[in-house]
């Protein structure tokens, strides 16, 4: 078992996609633009949604505002996440978060969704800061621990997460329940592609 498990957030620990789509459509309506169409929330394709997002700064600002003030009733941890995080910590290991989401949002979500989990570090985007796969974000975590790199695991859902782990020479695991695609699942760098959170405990 590894000693430190570092997790991506969106698409790995927490499903934030549905509330993002709802907020985006509210923004489009406010600007009298056609909404992003989907049959059901569960069938939304992340890549299709991402590719549909406008570059219009006014619409994007409205989107961010709608997201911030939204109820976010669909935002929740994926099945098995809370239980596995608790098991990792109970086994004497540590957990951390490294994400491109704004750091203040990560801290707020962690308090609300994982109140009983003590994270070693929560590192996210700060104004004018770097984004993954730039190693600077994850190095904020690595520089403050004494584990060997072979004792550390990074878990994410997309190719960006794989390159982040590769850039700091630590093992990576890819999950299939988030926002990833076949490019990530077929990448040669990860030591494992998992379909259930519980499979982390087998490594």
PDB file of C-alpha atoms in Angstrom:
ATOM      1  CA  UNK A   1       0.000   0.000   0.000  1.00  0.00           C
ATOM      2  CA  UNK A   2       1.134   3.526  -0.767  1.00  0.00           C
ATOM      3  CA  UNK A   3       1.690   6.083   2.011  1.00  0.00           C
ATOM      4  CA  UNK A   4       0.217   9.180   0.330  1.00  0.00           C
ATOM      5  CA  UNK A   5      -2.738   9.193  -2.066  1.00  0.00           C
ATOM      6  CA  UNK A   6      -3.175  12.453  -4.012  1.00  0.00           C
ATOM      7  CA  UNK A   7      -6.505  12.869  -5.768  1.00  0.00           C
ATOM      8  CA  UNK A   8      -7.759  14.996  -8.594  1.00  0.00           C
ATOM      9  CA  UNK A   9     -11.162  16.427  -7.659  1.00  0.00           C
ATOM     10  CA  UNK A  10     -13.696  16.884 -10.481  1.00  0.00           C
ATOM     11  CA  UNK A  11     -14.461  13.562 -12.112  1.00  0.00           C
ATOM     12  CA  UNK A  12     -12.372  11.624  -9.596  1.00  0.00           C
ATOM     13  CA  UNK A  13     -13.674  12.322  -6.095  1.00  0.00           C
ATOM     14  CA  UNK A  14     -16.769  14.360  -6.900  1.00  0.00           C
ATOM     15  CA  UNK A  15     -19.314  14.606  -9.714  1.00  0.00           C
ATOM     16  CA  UNK A  16     -19.618  18.333 -10.438  1.00  0.00           C
ATOM     17  CA  UNK A  17     -20.672  18.015 -14.079  1.00  0.00           C
ATOM     18  CA  UNK A  18     -24.459  18.166 -13.724  1.00  0.00           C
ATOM     19  CA  UNK A  19     -24.512  21.381 -11.717  1.00  0.00           C
ATOM     20  CA  UNK A  20     -22.006  22.927 -14.123  1.00  0.00           C
ATOM     21  CA  UNK A  21     -24.339  22.227 -17.043  1.00  0.00           C
ATOM     22  CA  UNK A  22     -27.327  23.648 -15.167  1.00  0.00           C
ATOM     23  CA  UNK A  23     -25.417  26.836 -14.331  1.00  0.00           C
ATOM     24  CA  UNK A  24     -24.188  27.184 -17.913  1.00  0.00           C
ATOM     25  CA  UNK A  25     -27.707  26.918 -19.307  1.00  0.00           C
ATOM     26  CA  UNK A  26     -28.904  29.580 -16.867  1.00  0.00           C
ATOM     27  CA  UNK A  27     -26.169  31.847 -18.196  1.00  0.00           C
ATOM     28  CA  UNK A  28     -27.135  31.143 -21.801  1.00  0.00           C
ATOM     29  CA  UNK A  29     -30.766  31.968 -21.054  1.00  0.00           C
ATOM     30  CA  UNK A  30     -29.785  35.273 -19.472  1.00  0.00           C
ATOM     31  CA  UNK A  31     -27.930  36.175 -22.663  1.00  0.00           C
ATOM     32  CA  UNK A  32     -30.794  34.973 -24.899  1.00  0.00           C
ATOM     33  CA  UNK A  33     -28.669  32.213 -26.387  1.00  0.00           C
ATOM     34  CA  UNK A  34     -29.645  28.612 -27.219  1.00  0.00           C
ATOM     35  CA  UNK A  35     -29.142  26.258 -24.323  1.00  0.00           C
ATOM     36  CA  UNK A  36     -26.881  23.229 -24.283  1.00  0.00           C
ATOM     37  CA  UNK A  37     -29.216  20.342 -25.084  1.00  0.00           C
ATOM     38  CA  UNK A  38     -29.195  16.919 -23.445  1.00  0.00           C
ATOM     39  CA  UNK A  39     -31.671  14.088 -22.970  1.00  0.00           C
ATOM     40  CA  UNK A  40     -30.865  13.433 -19.316  1.00  0.00           C
ATOM     41  CA  UNK A  41     -28.199  14.571 -16.874  1.00  0.00           C
ATOM     42  CA  UNK A  42     -26.783  11.049 -16.620  1.00  0.00           C
ATOM     43  CA  UNK A  43     -26.142  10.899 -20.367  1.00  0.00           C
ATOM     44  CA  UNK A  44     -24.195  14.173 -20.665  1.00  0.00           C
ATOM     45  CA  UNK A  45     -20.831  13.648 -22.315  1.00  0.00           C
ATOM     46  CA  UNK A  46     -18.171  15.765 -20.613  1.00  0.00           C
ATOM     47  CA  UNK A  47     -16.084  16.322 -23.717  1.00  0.00           C
ATOM     48  CA  UNK A  48     -19.129  17.355 -25.749  1.00  0.00           C
ATOM     49  CA  UNK A  49     -20.188  19.799 -23.029  1.00  0.00           C
ATOM     50  CA  UNK A  50     -16.672  21.203 -22.707  1.00  0.00           C
ATOM     51  CA  UNK A  51     -16.442  21.733 -26.465  1.00  0.00           C
ATOM     52  CA  UNK A  52     -19.783  23.551 -26.458  1.00  0.00           C
ATOM     53  CA  UNK A  53     -18.718  26.223 -23.956  1.00  0.00           C
ATOM     54  CA  UNK A  54     -18.498  29.673 -25.501  1.00  0.00           C
ATOM     55  CA  UNK A  55     -15.464  31.966 -25.456  1.00  0.00           C
ATOM     56  CA  UNK A  56     -17.699  34.986 -24.888  1.00  0.00           C
ATOM     57  CA  UNK A  57     -16.354  36.557 -21.697  1.00  0.00           C
ATOM     58  CA  UNK A  58     -19.695  38.082 -20.684  1.00  0.00           C
ATOM     59  CA  UNK A  59     -21.427  34.726 -20.899  1.00  0.00           C
ATOM     60  CA  UNK A  60     -18.586  33.026 -19.040  1.00  0.00           C
ATOM     61  CA  UNK A  61     -18.710  35.575 -16.222  1.00  0.00           C
ATOM     62  CA  UNK A  62     -22.447  34.976 -15.896  1.00  0.00           C
ATOM     63  CA  UNK A  63     -21.804  31.225 -15.918  1.00  0.00           C
ATOM     64  CA  UNK A  64     -19.251  31.494 -13.103  1.00  0.00           C
ATOM     65  CA  UNK A  65     -21.643  33.677 -11.115  1.00  0.00           C
ATOM     66  CA  UNK A  66     -24.539  31.266 -11.621  1.00  0.00           C
ATOM     67  CA  UNK A  67     -22.354  28.355 -10.594  1.00  0.00           C
ATOM     68  CA  UNK A  68     -21.126  30.076  -7.441  1.00  0.00           C
ATOM     69  CA  UNK A  69     -24.583  31.001  -6.217  1.00  0.00           C
ATOM     70  CA  UNK A  70     -26.252  27.803  -7.385  1.00  0.00           C
ATOM     71  CA  UNK A  71     -27.693  25.211  -5.034  1.00  0.00           C
ATOM     72  CA  UNK A  72     -25.425  22.467  -6.456  1.00  0.00           C
ATOM     73  CA  UNK A  73     -27.850  19.770  -5.385  1.00  0.00           C
ATOM     74  CA  UNK A  74     -26.324  17.233  -7.787  1.00  0.00           C
ATOM     75  CA  UNK A  75     -22.729  17.749  -6.666  1.00  0.00           C
ATOM     76  CA  UNK A  76     -21.728  14.737  -4.604  1.00  0.00           C
ATOM     77  CA  UNK A  77     -18.968  12.237  -4.047  1.00  0.00           C
ATOM     78  CA  UNK A  78     -18.908   9.267  -6.404  1.00  0.00           C
ATOM     79  CA  UNK A  79     -19.978   5.884  -4.975  1.00  0.00           C
ATOM     80  CA  UNK A  80     -17.421   4.399  -2.615  1.00  0.00           C
ATOM     81  CA  UNK A  81     -15.273   7.521  -2.388  1.00  0.00           C
ATOM     82  CA  UNK A  82     -16.004   8.466   1.219  1.00  0.00           C
ATOM     83  CA  UNK A  83     -15.648   4.899   2.450  1.00  0.00           C
ATOM     84  CA  UNK A  84     -12.327   4.339   0.672  1.00  0.00           C
ATOM     85  CA  UNK A  85     -10.879   7.661   1.844  1.00  0.00           C
ATOM     86  CA  UNK A  86     -11.802   6.685   5.399  1.00  0.00           C
ATOM     87  CA  UNK A  87     -10.208   3.265   4.945  1.00  0.00           C
ATOM     88  CA  UNK A  88      -6.986   4.763   3.595  1.00  0.00           C
ATOM     89  CA  UNK A  89      -6.725   7.111   6.563  1.00  0.00           C
ATOM     90  CA  UNK A  90      -7.635   4.330   9.018  1.00  0.00           C
ATOM     91  CA  UNK A  91      -4.783   2.289   7.545  1.00  0.00           C
ATOM     92  CA  UNK A  92      -2.354   5.003   8.662  1.00  0.00           C
ATOM     93  CA  UNK A  93      -1.895   6.573   5.231  1.00  0.00           C
ATOM     94  CA  UNK A  94      -2.533  10.139   4.097  1.00  0.00           C
ATOM     95  CA  UNK A  95      -4.771  11.707   1.454  1.00  0.00           C
ATOM     96  CA  UNK A  96      -4.475  15.002  -0.416  1.00  0.00           C
ATOM     97  CA  UNK A  97      -6.175  16.878  -3.244  1.00  0.00           C
ATOM     98  CA  UNK A  98      -4.504  18.475  -6.258  1.00  0.00           C
ATOM     99  CA  UNK A  99      -6.847  20.033  -8.813  1.00  0.00           C
ATOM    100  CA  UNK A 100      -7.166  22.821 -11.366  1.00  0.00           C
ATOM    101  CA  UNK A 101     -10.343  23.979  -9.624  1.00  0.00           C
ATOM    102  CA  UNK A 102     -10.015  27.182  -7.576  1.00  0.00           C
ATOM    103  CA  UNK A 103      -8.415  26.381  -4.249  1.00  0.00           C
ATOM    104  CA  UNK A 104     -11.062  28.170  -2.175  1.00  0.00           C
ATOM    105  CA  UNK A 105     -13.766  26.061  -3.856  1.00  0.00           C
ATOM    106  CA  UNK A 106     -11.865  22.859  -3.104  1.00  0.00           C
ATOM    107  CA  UNK A 107     -11.558  23.788   0.558  1.00  0.00           C
ATOM    108  CA  UNK A 108     -15.266  24.573   0.758  1.00  0.00           C
ATOM    109  CA  UNK A 109     -16.266  21.333  -0.960  1.00  0.00           C
ATOM    110  CA  UNK A 110     -13.934  19.309   1.260  1.00  0.00           C
ATOM    111  CA  UNK A 111     -15.570  20.719   4.387  1.00  0.00           C
ATOM    112  CA  UNK A 112     -19.077  19.998   3.095  1.00  0.00           C
ATOM    113  CA  UNK A 113     -18.607  16.649   1.359  1.00  0.00           C
ATOM    114  CA  UNK A 114     -15.803  15.103   3.432  1.00  0.00           C
ATOM    115  CA  UNK A 115     -16.271  16.492   6.946  1.00  0.00           C
ATOM    116  CA  UNK A 116     -14.647  13.485   8.598  1.00  0.00           C
ATOM    117  CA  UNK A 117     -11.599  13.310   6.326  1.00  0.00           C
ATOM    118  CA  UNK A 118      -8.397  15.077   7.333  1.00  0.00           C
ATOM    119  CA  UNK A 119      -6.544  15.941   4.130  1.00  0.00           C
ATOM    120  CA  UNK A 120      -2.775  16.370   4.273  1.00  0.00           C
ATOM    121  CA  UNK A 121      -3.037  19.170   1.694  1.00  0.00           C
ATOM    122  CA  UNK A 122      -5.627  20.753  -0.584  1.00  0.00           C
ATOM    123  CA  UNK A 123      -3.965  22.451  -3.538  1.00  0.00           C
ATOM    124  CA  UNK A 124      -5.793  24.141  -6.390  1.00  0.00           C
ATOM    125  CA  UNK A 125      -5.635  27.051  -8.766  1.00  0.00           C
ATOM    126  CA  UNK A 126      -4.909  30.496  -7.341  1.00  0.00           C
ATOM    127  CA  UNK A 127      -5.036  33.748  -9.349  1.00  0.00           C
ATOM    128  CA  UNK A 128      -2.140  34.004 -11.805  1.00  0.00           C
ATOM    129  CA  UNK A 129      -0.932  30.572 -10.751  1.00  0.00           C
ATOM    130  CA  UNK A 130      -0.145  27.521 -12.888  1.00  0.00           C
ATOM    131  CA  UNK A 131      -2.478  24.762 -14.022  1.00  0.00           C
ATOM    132  CA  UNK A 132      -1.826  21.036 -14.184  1.00  0.00           C
ATOM    133  CA  UNK A 133       0.056  19.365 -15.779  1.00  0.00           C
ATOM    134  CA  UNK A 134       2.557  22.005 -14.665  1.00  0.00           C
ATOM    135  CA  UNK A 135       4.303  20.207 -11.760  1.00  0.00           C
ATOM    136  CA  UNK A 136       4.234  23.318  -9.564  1.00  0.00           C
ATOM    137  CA  UNK A 137       0.822  22.471  -8.065  1.00  0.00           C
ATOM    138  CA  UNK A 138       1.593  18.924  -7.043  1.00  0.00           C
ATOM    139  CA  UNK A 139       5.089  19.904  -5.914  1.00  0.00           C
ATOM    140  CA  UNK A 140       3.455  22.037  -3.238  1.00  0.00           C
ATOM    141  CA  UNK A 141       2.343  18.754  -1.718  1.00  0.00           C
ATOM    142  CA  UNK A 142       5.465  16.724  -2.435  1.00  0.00           C
ATOM    143  CA  UNK A 143       7.810  19.362  -1.020  1.00  0.00           C
ATOM    144  CA  UNK A 144       6.106  19.086   2.364  1.00  0.00           C
ATOM    145  CA  UNK A 145       6.216  15.324   2.846  1.00  0.00           C
ATOM    146  CA  UNK A 146       9.075  12.948   3.533  1.00  0.00           C
ATOM    147  CA  UNK A 147       7.816   9.963   1.578  1.00  0.00           C
ATOM    148  CA  UNK A 148       9.824   8.395  -1.194  1.00  0.00           C
ATOM    149  CA  UNK A 149       8.214   8.941  -4.571  1.00  0.00           C
ATOM    150  CA  UNK A 150       7.457   5.239  -4.886  1.00  0.00           C
ATOM    151  CA  UNK A 151       5.255   5.609  -1.798  1.00  0.00           C
ATOM    152  CA  UNK A 152       3.049   8.243  -3.459  1.00  0.00           C
ATOM    153  CA  UNK A 153       0.157   7.712  -5.864  1.00  0.00           C
ATOM    154  CA  UNK A 154      -1.749  10.245  -7.946  1.00  0.00           C
ATOM    155  CA  UNK A 155      -5.313   9.367  -8.929  1.00  0.00           C
ATOM    156  CA  UNK A 156      -7.189  11.182 -11.696  1.00  0.00           C
ATOM    157  CA  UNK A 157      -9.521  10.710 -14.629  1.00  0.00           C
ATOM    158  CA  UNK A 158      -7.953  12.551 -17.559  1.00  0.00           C
ATOM    159  CA  UNK A 159      -4.751  12.678 -19.582  1.00  0.00           C
ATOM    160  CA  UNK A 160      -3.864  15.936 -17.822  1.00  0.00           C
ATOM    161  CA  UNK A 161      -3.712  14.006 -14.558  1.00  0.00           C
ATOM    162  CA  UNK A 162      -1.471  11.359 -16.086  1.00  0.00           C
ATOM    163  CA  UNK A 163       0.986  13.966 -17.357  1.00  0.00           C
ATOM    164  CA  UNK A 164       0.931  15.673 -13.951  1.00  0.00           C
ATOM    165  CA  UNK A 165       2.052  12.469 -12.254  1.00  0.00           C
ATOM    166  CA  UNK A 166       4.598  11.756 -14.973  1.00  0.00           C
ATOM    167  CA  UNK A 167       6.077  15.247 -14.656  1.00  0.00           C
ATOM    168  CA  UNK A 168       6.961  14.586 -11.013  1.00  0.00           C
ATOM    169  CA  UNK A 169       7.819  10.908 -11.503  1.00  0.00           C
ATOM    170  CA  UNK A 170       5.169   9.325  -9.291  1.00  0.00           C
ATOM    171  CA  UNK A 171       2.784   6.488 -10.080  1.00  0.00           C
ATOM    172  CA  UNK A 172      -0.629   7.266 -11.517  1.00  0.00           C
ATOM    173  CA  UNK A 173      -3.996   5.518 -11.492  1.00  0.00           C
ATOM    174  CA  UNK A 174      -6.829   6.443 -13.859  1.00  0.00           C
ATOM    175  CA  UNK A 175     -10.498   6.096 -12.915  1.00  0.00           C
ATOM    176  CA  UNK A 176     -13.206   5.395 -15.486  1.00  0.00           C
ATOM    177  CA  UNK A 177     -16.242   6.913 -13.746  1.00  0.00           C
ATOM    178  CA  UNK A 178     -15.389  10.573 -14.315  1.00  0.00           C
ATOM    179  CA  UNK A 179     -14.611  12.818 -17.263  1.00  0.00           C
ATOM    180  CA  UNK A 180     -11.924  10.728 -18.945  1.00  0.00           C
ATOM    181  CA  UNK A 181     -11.826   9.049 -22.338  1.00  0.00           C
ATOM    182  CA  UNK A 182     -10.125   6.222 -24.186  1.00  0.00           C
ATOM    183  CA  UNK A 183      -6.995   8.290 -24.662  1.00  0.00           C
ATOM    184  CA  UNK A 184      -6.521   8.345 -20.898  1.00  0.00           C
ATOM    185  CA  UNK A 185      -7.597   4.728 -20.382  1.00  0.00           C
ATOM    186  CA  UNK A 186      -5.135   3.495 -23.019  1.00  0.00           C
ATOM    187  CA  UNK A 187      -2.209   5.631 -21.897  1.00  0.00           C
ATOM    188  CA  UNK A 188       0.874   3.554 -21.074  1.00  0.00           C
ATOM    189  CA  UNK A 189       2.010   5.533 -18.021  1.00  0.00           C
ATOM    190  CA  UNK A 190      -0.626   4.644 -15.359  1.00  0.00           C
ATOM    191  CA  UNK A 191      -0.010   1.535 -13.297  1.00  0.00           C
ATOM    192  CA  UNK A 192      -3.734   0.753 -13.256  1.00  0.00           C
ATOM    193  CA  UNK A 193      -7.090   1.775 -14.703  1.00  0.00           C
ATOM    194  CA  UNK A 194      -9.857   1.205 -12.169  1.00  0.00           C
ATOM    195  CA  UNK A 195     -13.647   1.023 -12.465  1.00  0.00           C
ATOM    196  CA  UNK A 196     -14.433   1.172  -8.737  1.00  0.00           C
ATOM    197  CA  UNK A 197     -12.911   3.237  -5.955  1.00  0.00           C
ATOM    198  CA  UNK A 198     -12.464   0.102  -3.850  1.00  0.00           C
ATOM    199  CA  UNK A 199      -9.817  -1.174  -6.273  1.00  0.00           C
ATOM    200  CA  UNK A 200      -7.388   1.400  -4.876  1.00  0.00           C
ATOM    201  CA  UNK A 201      -7.152  -0.688  -1.721  1.00  0.00           C
ATOM    202  CA  UNK A 202      -5.819  -3.609  -3.752  1.00  0.00           C
ATOM    203  CA  UNK A 203      -2.718  -1.748  -4.965  1.00  0.00           C
TER     204      UNK A 203
END
